[in-house]
mmCIF file of C-alpha atoms and ligand atoms in Angstrom:
data_model
loop_
_atom_site.group_PDB
_atom_site.id
_atom_site.type_symbol
_atom_site.label_atom_id
_atom_site.label_comp_id
_atom_site.label_asym_id
_atom_site.label_seq_id
_atom_site.Cartn_x
_atom_site.Cartn_y
_atom_site.Cartn_z
ATOM 1 C CA MET A 736 82.341 109.027 43.286
ATOM 2 C CA LYS A 737 80.765 105.644 42.814
ATOM 3 C CA VAL A 738 83.289 103.053 43.940
ATOM 4 C CA ILE A 739 84.491 103.909 47.412
ATOM 5 C CA ALA A 740 87.179 102.335 49.579
ATOM 6 C CA ASN A 741 86.214 102.437 53.252
ATOM 7 C CA TRP A 742 89.437 101.769 55.130
ATOM 8 C CA LYS A 743 87.702 101.778 58.532
ATOM 9 C CA MET A 744 90.360 101.655 61.299
ATOM 10 C CA HIS A 745 93.203 100.562 59.033
ATOM 11 C CA GLY A 746 96.158 102.407 57.555
ATOM 12 C CA LEU A 747 99.301 104.108 58.799
ATOM 13 C CA LYS A 748 101.391 106.938 57.393
ATOM 14 C CA ASP A 749 102.653 106.227 53.845
ATOM 15 C CA ASP A 750 100.214 103.331 53.290
ATOM 16 C CA PHE A 751 98.247 105.483 50.855
ATOM 17 C CA LEU A 752 101.335 105.926 48.640
ATOM 18 C CA LEU A 753 101.798 102.199 48.093
ATOM 19 C CA TRP A 754 98.036 101.646 47.776
ATOM 20 C CA HIS A 755 97.772 104.335 45.109
ATOM 21 C CA LYS A 756 100.775 102.984 43.232
ATOM 22 C CA ASN A 757 99.283 99.476 43.170
ATOM 23 C CA LEU A 758 95.883 100.820 42.178
ATOM 24 C CA SER A 759 97.416 102.864 39.341
ATOM 25 C CA GLU A 760 99.227 99.771 38.050
ATOM 26 C CA THR A 761 95.890 97.956 37.880
ATOM 27 C CA ALA A 762 93.317 100.503 36.700
ATOM 28 C CA ASP A 763 93.252 103.462 34.301
ATOM 29 C CA GLU A 764 94.018 106.712 36.167
ATOM 30 C CA ASN A 765 91.923 108.712 33.700
ATOM 31 C CA LEU A 766 88.852 107.088 35.216
ATOM 32 C CA PHE A 767 89.758 107.743 38.841
ATOM 33 C CA ASP A 768 87.154 110.535 39.087
ATOM 34 C CA ASP A 769 84.600 107.831 39.807
ATOM 35 C CA LEU A 770 86.601 106.460 42.748
ATOM 36 C CA GLY A 771 86.680 107.558 46.368
ATOM 37 C CA ILE A 772 88.640 106.675 49.459
ATOM 38 C CA ALA A 773 87.626 107.197 53.071
ATOM 39 C CA PRO A 774 90.788 106.648 55.128
ATOM 40 C CA PRO A 775 91.032 107.272 58.887
ATOM 41 C CA PHE A 776 91.055 110.978 59.798
ATOM 42 C CA THR A 777 94.811 110.794 60.377
ATOM 43 C CA LEU A 778 95.469 110.093 56.687
ATOM 44 C CA LEU A 779 93.045 112.551 55.098
ATOM 45 C CA ASP A 780 95.679 115.216 54.714
ATOM 46 C CA GLU A 781 98.229 112.828 53.202
ATOM 47 C CA CYS A 782 95.650 111.536 50.700
ATOM 48 C CA LYS A 783 94.674 115.075 49.720
ATOM 49 C CA THR A 784 98.265 116.254 49.354
ATOM 50 C CA TYR A 785 98.876 113.479 46.834
ATOM 51 C CA GLN A 786 96.497 115.223 44.404
ATOM 52 C CA SER A 787 95.075 112.108 42.839
ATOM 53 C CA LYS A 788 91.827 112.349 40.890
ATOM 54 C CA ILE A 789 90.339 110.056 43.523
ATOM 55 C CA LYS A 790 87.809 111.800 45.763
ATOM 56 C CA ILE A 791 88.737 111.923 49.415
ATOM 57 C CA GLY A 792 86.251 111.482 52.232
ATOM 58 C CA ALA A 793 85.914 110.989 55.969
ATOM 59 C CA GLN A 794 84.214 108.040 57.649
ATOM 60 C CA ASN A 795 82.317 110.227 60.092
ATOM 61 C CA ILE A 796 81.907 113.768 61.420
ATOM 62 C CA SER A 797 80.462 115.265 64.565
ATOM 63 C CA HIS A 798 76.808 116.286 64.590
ATOM 64 C CA LEU A 799 77.915 119.489 66.309
ATOM 65 C CA ALA A 800 79.623 122.480 64.745
ATOM 66 C CA GLU A 801 82.262 123.426 67.317
ATOM 67 C CA GLY A 802 82.929 123.460 71.062
ATOM 68 C CA PRO A 803 84.114 121.478 74.091
ATOM 69 C CA PHE A 804 83.599 118.003 72.602
ATOM 70 C CA THR A 805 86.778 116.052 73.272
ATOM 71 C CA GLY A 806 87.699 113.656 70.495
ATOM 72 C CA GLU A 807 85.186 114.979 67.976
ATOM 73 C CA ILE A 808 85.983 116.189 64.452
ATOM 74 C CA SER A 809 83.719 118.695 62.736
ATOM 75 C CA ALA A 810 82.520 119.089 59.164
ATOM 76 C CA ALA A 811 84.464 122.381 58.971
ATOM 77 C CA MET A 812 87.676 120.556 59.925
ATOM 78 C CA ILE A 813 87.427 117.919 57.219
ATOM 79 C CA LYS A 814 86.374 120.555 54.682
ATOM 80 C CA ASN A 815 89.431 122.558 55.676
ATOM 81 C CA ILE A 816 91.637 119.582 54.728
ATOM 82 C CA GLY A 817 89.799 119.319 51.418
ATOM 83 C CA ALA A 818 87.456 116.373 51.960
ATOM 84 C CA ASP A 819 84.961 115.883 49.145
ATOM 85 C CA PHE A 820 82.532 113.538 50.887
ATOM 86 C CA VAL A 821 81.675 111.907 54.198
ATOM 87 C CA ILE A 822 80.203 108.509 55.044
ATOM 88 C CA LEU A 823 77.340 108.898 57.525
ATOM 89 C CA GLY A 824 75.356 106.417 59.580
ATOM 90 C CA HIS A 825 77.538 103.387 58.867
ATOM 91 C CA SER A 826 76.085 100.416 60.777
ATOM 92 C CA GLU A 827 79.323 100.048 62.754
ATOM 93 C CA ARG A 828 78.839 103.585 64.068
ATOM 94 C CA ARG A 829 75.135 103.050 64.655
ATOM 95 C CA GLU A 830 75.995 99.960 66.686
ATOM 96 C CA LEU A 831 79.259 100.848 68.452
ATOM 97 C CA HIS A 832 78.495 104.514 69.047
ATOM 98 C CA ALA A 833 74.726 104.333 69.420
ATOM 99 C CA GLU A 834 74.177 106.786 66.575
ATOM 100 C CA ARG A 835 70.473 107.432 66.368
ATOM 101 C CA GLU A 836 68.569 108.767 63.376
ATOM 102 C CA ASP A 837 68.311 112.311 64.785
ATOM 103 C CA ILE A 838 72.092 112.425 65.296
ATOM 104 C CA ILE A 839 72.684 111.172 61.750
ATOM 105 C CA LYS A 840 70.287 113.809 60.437
ATOM 106 C CA SER A 841 72.271 116.525 62.261
ATOM 107 C CA LYS A 842 75.484 115.161 60.747
ATOM 108 C CA LEU A 843 73.861 115.258 57.318
ATOM 109 C CA LEU A 844 72.997 118.917 57.835
ATOM 110 C CA GLU A 845 76.514 119.698 59.058
ATOM 111 C CA ALA A 846 77.976 118.059 55.941
ATOM 112 C CA LEU A 847 75.615 119.902 53.600
ATOM 113 C CA ASN A 848 76.256 123.232 55.340
ATOM 114 C CA HIS A 849 79.943 122.771 54.573
ATOM 115 C CA ASN A 850 79.460 121.622 51.022
ATOM 116 C CA ILE A 851 80.596 118.075 51.709
ATOM 117 C CA HIS A 852 78.784 115.349 49.789
ATOM 118 C CA PRO A 853 77.044 112.915 52.181
ATOM 119 C CA VAL A 854 76.995 109.166 51.613
ATOM 120 C CA LEU A 855 74.223 107.951 53.890
ATOM 121 C CA CYS A 856 74.385 104.279 54.886
ATOM 122 C CA VAL A 857 71.255 102.235 55.530
ATOM 123 C CA GLY A 858 70.754 98.503 55.959
ATOM 124 C CA GLU A 859 68.880 95.869 57.894
ATOM 125 C CA SER A 860 69.969 93.157 60.351
ATOM 126 C CA LYS A 861 69.738 89.425 59.634
ATOM 127 C CA GLU A 862 66.711 89.152 61.910
ATOM 128 C CA LEU A 863 64.837 91.810 59.953
ATOM 129 C CA TYR A 864 65.915 90.297 56.650
ATOM 130 C CA ASP A 865 64.686 86.836 57.705
ATOM 131 C CA ALA A 866 61.417 88.347 58.926
ATOM 132 C CA LYS A 867 61.022 90.060 55.513
ATOM 133 C CA LYS A 868 60.939 93.456 57.169
ATOM 134 C CA THR A 869 63.770 95.007 55.155
ATOM 135 C CA GLU A 870 61.603 97.540 53.305
ATOM 136 C CA ASP A 871 59.799 98.780 56.416
ATOM 137 C CA PHE A 872 63.076 99.135 58.251
ATOM 138 C CA LEU A 873 64.790 100.987 55.410
ATOM 139 C CA TYR A 874 61.821 103.301 55.199
ATOM 140 C CA SER A 875 62.130 104.111 58.915
ATOM 141 C CA GLN A 876 65.865 104.781 58.572
ATOM 142 C CA LEU A 877 65.336 107.035 55.563
ATOM 143 C CA TYR A 878 62.451 108.828 57.222
ATOM 144 C CA GLY A 879 64.534 109.449 60.363
ATOM 145 C CA SER A 880 67.384 111.015 58.384
ATOM 146 C CA LEU A 881 65.623 112.732 55.479
ATOM 147 C CA ASN A 882 62.187 113.808 56.612
ATOM 148 C CA ASP A 883 61.687 117.603 56.541
ATOM 149 C CA LEU A 884 64.915 118.289 54.654
ATOM 150 C CA ASN A 885 64.589 120.365 51.506
ATOM 151 C CA ASN A 886 66.259 119.910 48.175
ATOM 152 C CA ILE A 887 69.325 118.067 49.399
ATOM 153 C CA LYS A 888 71.747 116.143 47.243
ATOM 154 C CA LEU A 889 73.204 112.897 48.551
ATOM 155 C CA SER A 890 74.300 109.361 47.811
ATOM 156 C CA ILE A 891 72.905 106.357 49.630
ATOM 157 C CA ALA A 892 74.829 103.191 50.414
ATOM 158 C CA TYR A 893 72.649 100.142 50.970
ATOM 159 C CA GLU A 894 74.616 97.873 53.279
ATOM 160 C CA PRO A 895 72.785 94.908 54.809
ATOM 161 C CA ILE A 896 74.442 94.448 58.208
ATOM 162 C CA TRP A 897 74.594 90.680 57.788
ATOM 163 C CA ALA A 898 76.678 91.112 54.619
ATOM 164 C CA ILE A 899 79.302 93.459 56.073
ATOM 165 C CA GLY A 900 82.638 91.756 56.625
ATOM 166 C CA THR A 901 81.026 88.303 56.617
ATOM 167 C CA GLY A 902 81.690 87.077 53.088
ATOM 168 C CA HIS A 903 77.920 86.627 52.653
ATOM 169 C CA VAL A 904 77.144 89.050 49.862
ATOM 170 C CA ALA A 905 73.450 89.714 49.225
ATOM 171 C CA LYS A 906 71.964 88.202 46.059
ATOM 172 C CA SER A 907 72.322 90.537 43.090
ATOM 173 C CA PHE A 908 68.647 90.495 42.149
ATOM 174 C CA GLU A 909 67.714 91.322 45.742
ATOM 175 C CA ILE A 910 70.192 94.201 45.846
ATOM 176 C CA ASN A 911 68.711 95.509 42.606
ATOM 177 C CA LYS A 912 65.168 95.256 43.927
ATOM 178 C CA ILE A 913 66.018 97.017 47.187
ATOM 179 C CA HIS A 914 67.882 99.793 45.368
ATOM 180 C CA ALA A 915 64.840 100.336 43.158
ATOM 181 C CA THR A 916 62.667 100.504 46.283
ATOM 182 C CA ILE A 917 64.984 103.026 47.953
ATOM 183 C CA LYS A 918 64.925 105.188 44.810
ATOM 184 C CA GLU A 919 61.163 104.997 44.730
ATOM 185 C CA ILE A 920 60.825 105.893 48.444
ATOM 186 C CA CYS A 921 63.187 108.835 48.009
ATOM 187 C CA SER A 922 61.369 110.275 45.022
ATOM 188 C CA ARG A 923 57.919 109.716 46.522
ATOM 189 C CA GLU A 924 58.499 110.786 50.109
ATOM 190 C CA PHE A 925 61.443 113.143 50.357
ATOM 191 C CA ASP A 926 62.751 116.291 48.752
ATOM 192 C CA VAL A 927 66.124 114.811 47.812
ATOM 193 C CA GLN A 928 68.274 114.481 44.732
ATOM 194 C CA LEU A 929 69.654 110.977 44.944
ATOM 195 C CA GLU A 930 72.936 111.288 43.079
ATOM 196 C CA ASN A 931 73.589 107.567 43.214
ATOM 197 C CA ILE A 932 72.857 104.469 45.196
ATOM 198 C CA ILE A 933 75.691 102.098 45.888
ATOM 199 C CA TYR A 934 75.883 98.662 47.512
ATOM 200 C CA GLY A 935 78.160 97.596 50.371
ATOM 201 C CA GLY A 936 78.744 94.279 52.099
ATOM 202 C CA SER A 937 81.474 91.762 51.201
ATOM 203 C CA VAL A 938 82.047 93.170 47.714
ATOM 204 C CA ASN A 939 85.250 91.798 46.173
ATOM 205 C CA ASP A 940 86.915 91.374 42.798
ATOM 206 C CA GLN A 941 85.070 88.063 42.226
ATOM 207 C CA ASN A 942 81.500 89.148 42.904
ATOM 208 C CA SER A 943 81.587 92.846 41.935
ATOM 209 C CA LYS A 944 80.982 92.345 38.203
ATOM 210 C CA GLU A 945 77.592 90.740 38.731
ATOM 211 C CA ILE A 946 76.639 93.421 41.274
ATOM 212 C CA PHE A 947 77.678 96.287 38.969
ATOM 213 C CA GLU A 948 75.624 94.767 36.152
ATOM 214 C CA GLN A 949 72.395 95.370 38.068
ATOM 215 C CA GLU A 950 70.318 98.215 36.658
ATOM 216 C CA HIS A 951 69.847 100.069 39.941
ATOM 217 C CA VAL A 952 73.354 99.632 41.317
ATOM 218 C CA ASP A 953 75.463 102.739 40.671
ATOM 219 C CA GLY A 954 78.597 101.627 42.506
ATOM 220 C CA ALA A 955 79.905 100.066 45.718
ATOM 221 C CA LEU A 956 81.235 100.838 49.182
ATOM 222 C CA ILE A 957 84.017 98.406 49.911
ATOM 223 C CA GLY A 958 85.696 97.608 53.213
ATOM 224 C CA GLY A 959 88.017 94.597 53.490
ATOM 225 C CA ALA A 960 88.691 94.157 49.760
ATOM 226 C CA SER A 961 89.595 97.844 49.383
ATOM 227 C CA LEU A 962 92.639 97.739 51.639
ATOM 228 C CA ASP A 963 94.846 96.261 48.949
ATOM 229 C CA GLY A 964 95.395 98.602 45.987
ATOM 230 C CA TYR A 965 95.509 95.763 43.452
ATOM 231 C CA SER A 966 92.282 94.255 44.736
ATOM 232 C CA PHE A 967 90.513 97.632 44.759
ATOM 233 C CA GLY A 968 91.879 98.237 41.242
ATOM 234 C CA ARG A 969 90.366 94.985 39.981
ATOM 235 C CA ILE A 970 87.005 95.951 41.471
ATOM 236 C CA ALA A 971 87.303 99.402 39.862
ATOM 237 C CA ASN A 972 88.022 97.726 36.512
ATOM 238 C CA ASN A 973 84.877 95.618 36.834
ATOM 239 C CA PHE A 974 82.992 98.873 37.332
ATOM 240 C CA PHE A 975 84.718 100.671 34.433
ATOM 241 C CA ASP A 976 84.108 97.686 32.094
ATOM 242 C CA ILE A 977 80.381 98.083 32.598
ATOM 243 C CA HIS A 978 79.997 101.845 32.931
ATOM 244 C CA ASN A 979 82.536 103.097 30.388
ATOM 245 C CA ARG A 980 81.754 100.730 27.531
HETATM 246 P P1 LIG B 515 83.114 94.956 53.757
HETATM 247 O O1 LIG B 515 82.661 96.334 54.412
HETATM 248 O O2 LIG B 515 83.364 95.211 52.305
HETATM 249 O O3 LIG B 515 84.350 94.559 54.499
HETATM 250 O O4 LIG B 515 81.990 93.989 53.951
HETATM 251 C C1 LIG B 515 81.810 97.217 53.727
HETATM 252 C C2 LIG B 515 81.474 98.387 54.595
HETATM 253 O O5 LIG B 515 81.278 98.218 55.804
HETATM 254 O O6 LIG B 515 81.416 99.535 54.112
#
């Protein structure tokens, strides 16, 4: 999946039904294979039961397999519900839950062990961006999560922290350049198959076309603008217009 709705801590029972209806009224269902949704854990089952072509994913998993870990949800549990992918290392989790690189690496391994496609999030702060240290920082994040792993398949979401939920989307040419750098780092340094690299941070139906037109942008991870099915549908259409010509 290349265009992913990240619902974060939003959504109650039955919300997916209306969202899917509105999305289907806006975009062509035959192309839904390229779309994904990561609802809260509580809605994973409902989304899966609906049997849409849209891929279903979780926003997080535990780095541990099983045991006395109150409040945690394992890779096996989301696989059991039928999850296709999992978002790992989102900056909100890194910040609010102090997720370090070694923890994210363990989560990556848990996901891979259960045949769940990982979408690894990386991205720099405003301070690092202003200091022109983005590349060094991204390298350290990638190294922390991917070093020593062999022949793994994943997607990467580049999400500058200063662009998430702020309305300040990164400049398209900069996104393209950073994606190219991430691809280059991955092929040079790590034994990974980078399935795609997607951008996240204030993507909406107005700015997504220009972002999707960039050579090294394979899709997007969308928070706020994904909560409304019509809005997500318009973003999906911008993607389909470019990639299904
Ligand atoms: P946003 O969130 O689209 O609301 O900026 C993106 C994300 O955090 O994945």
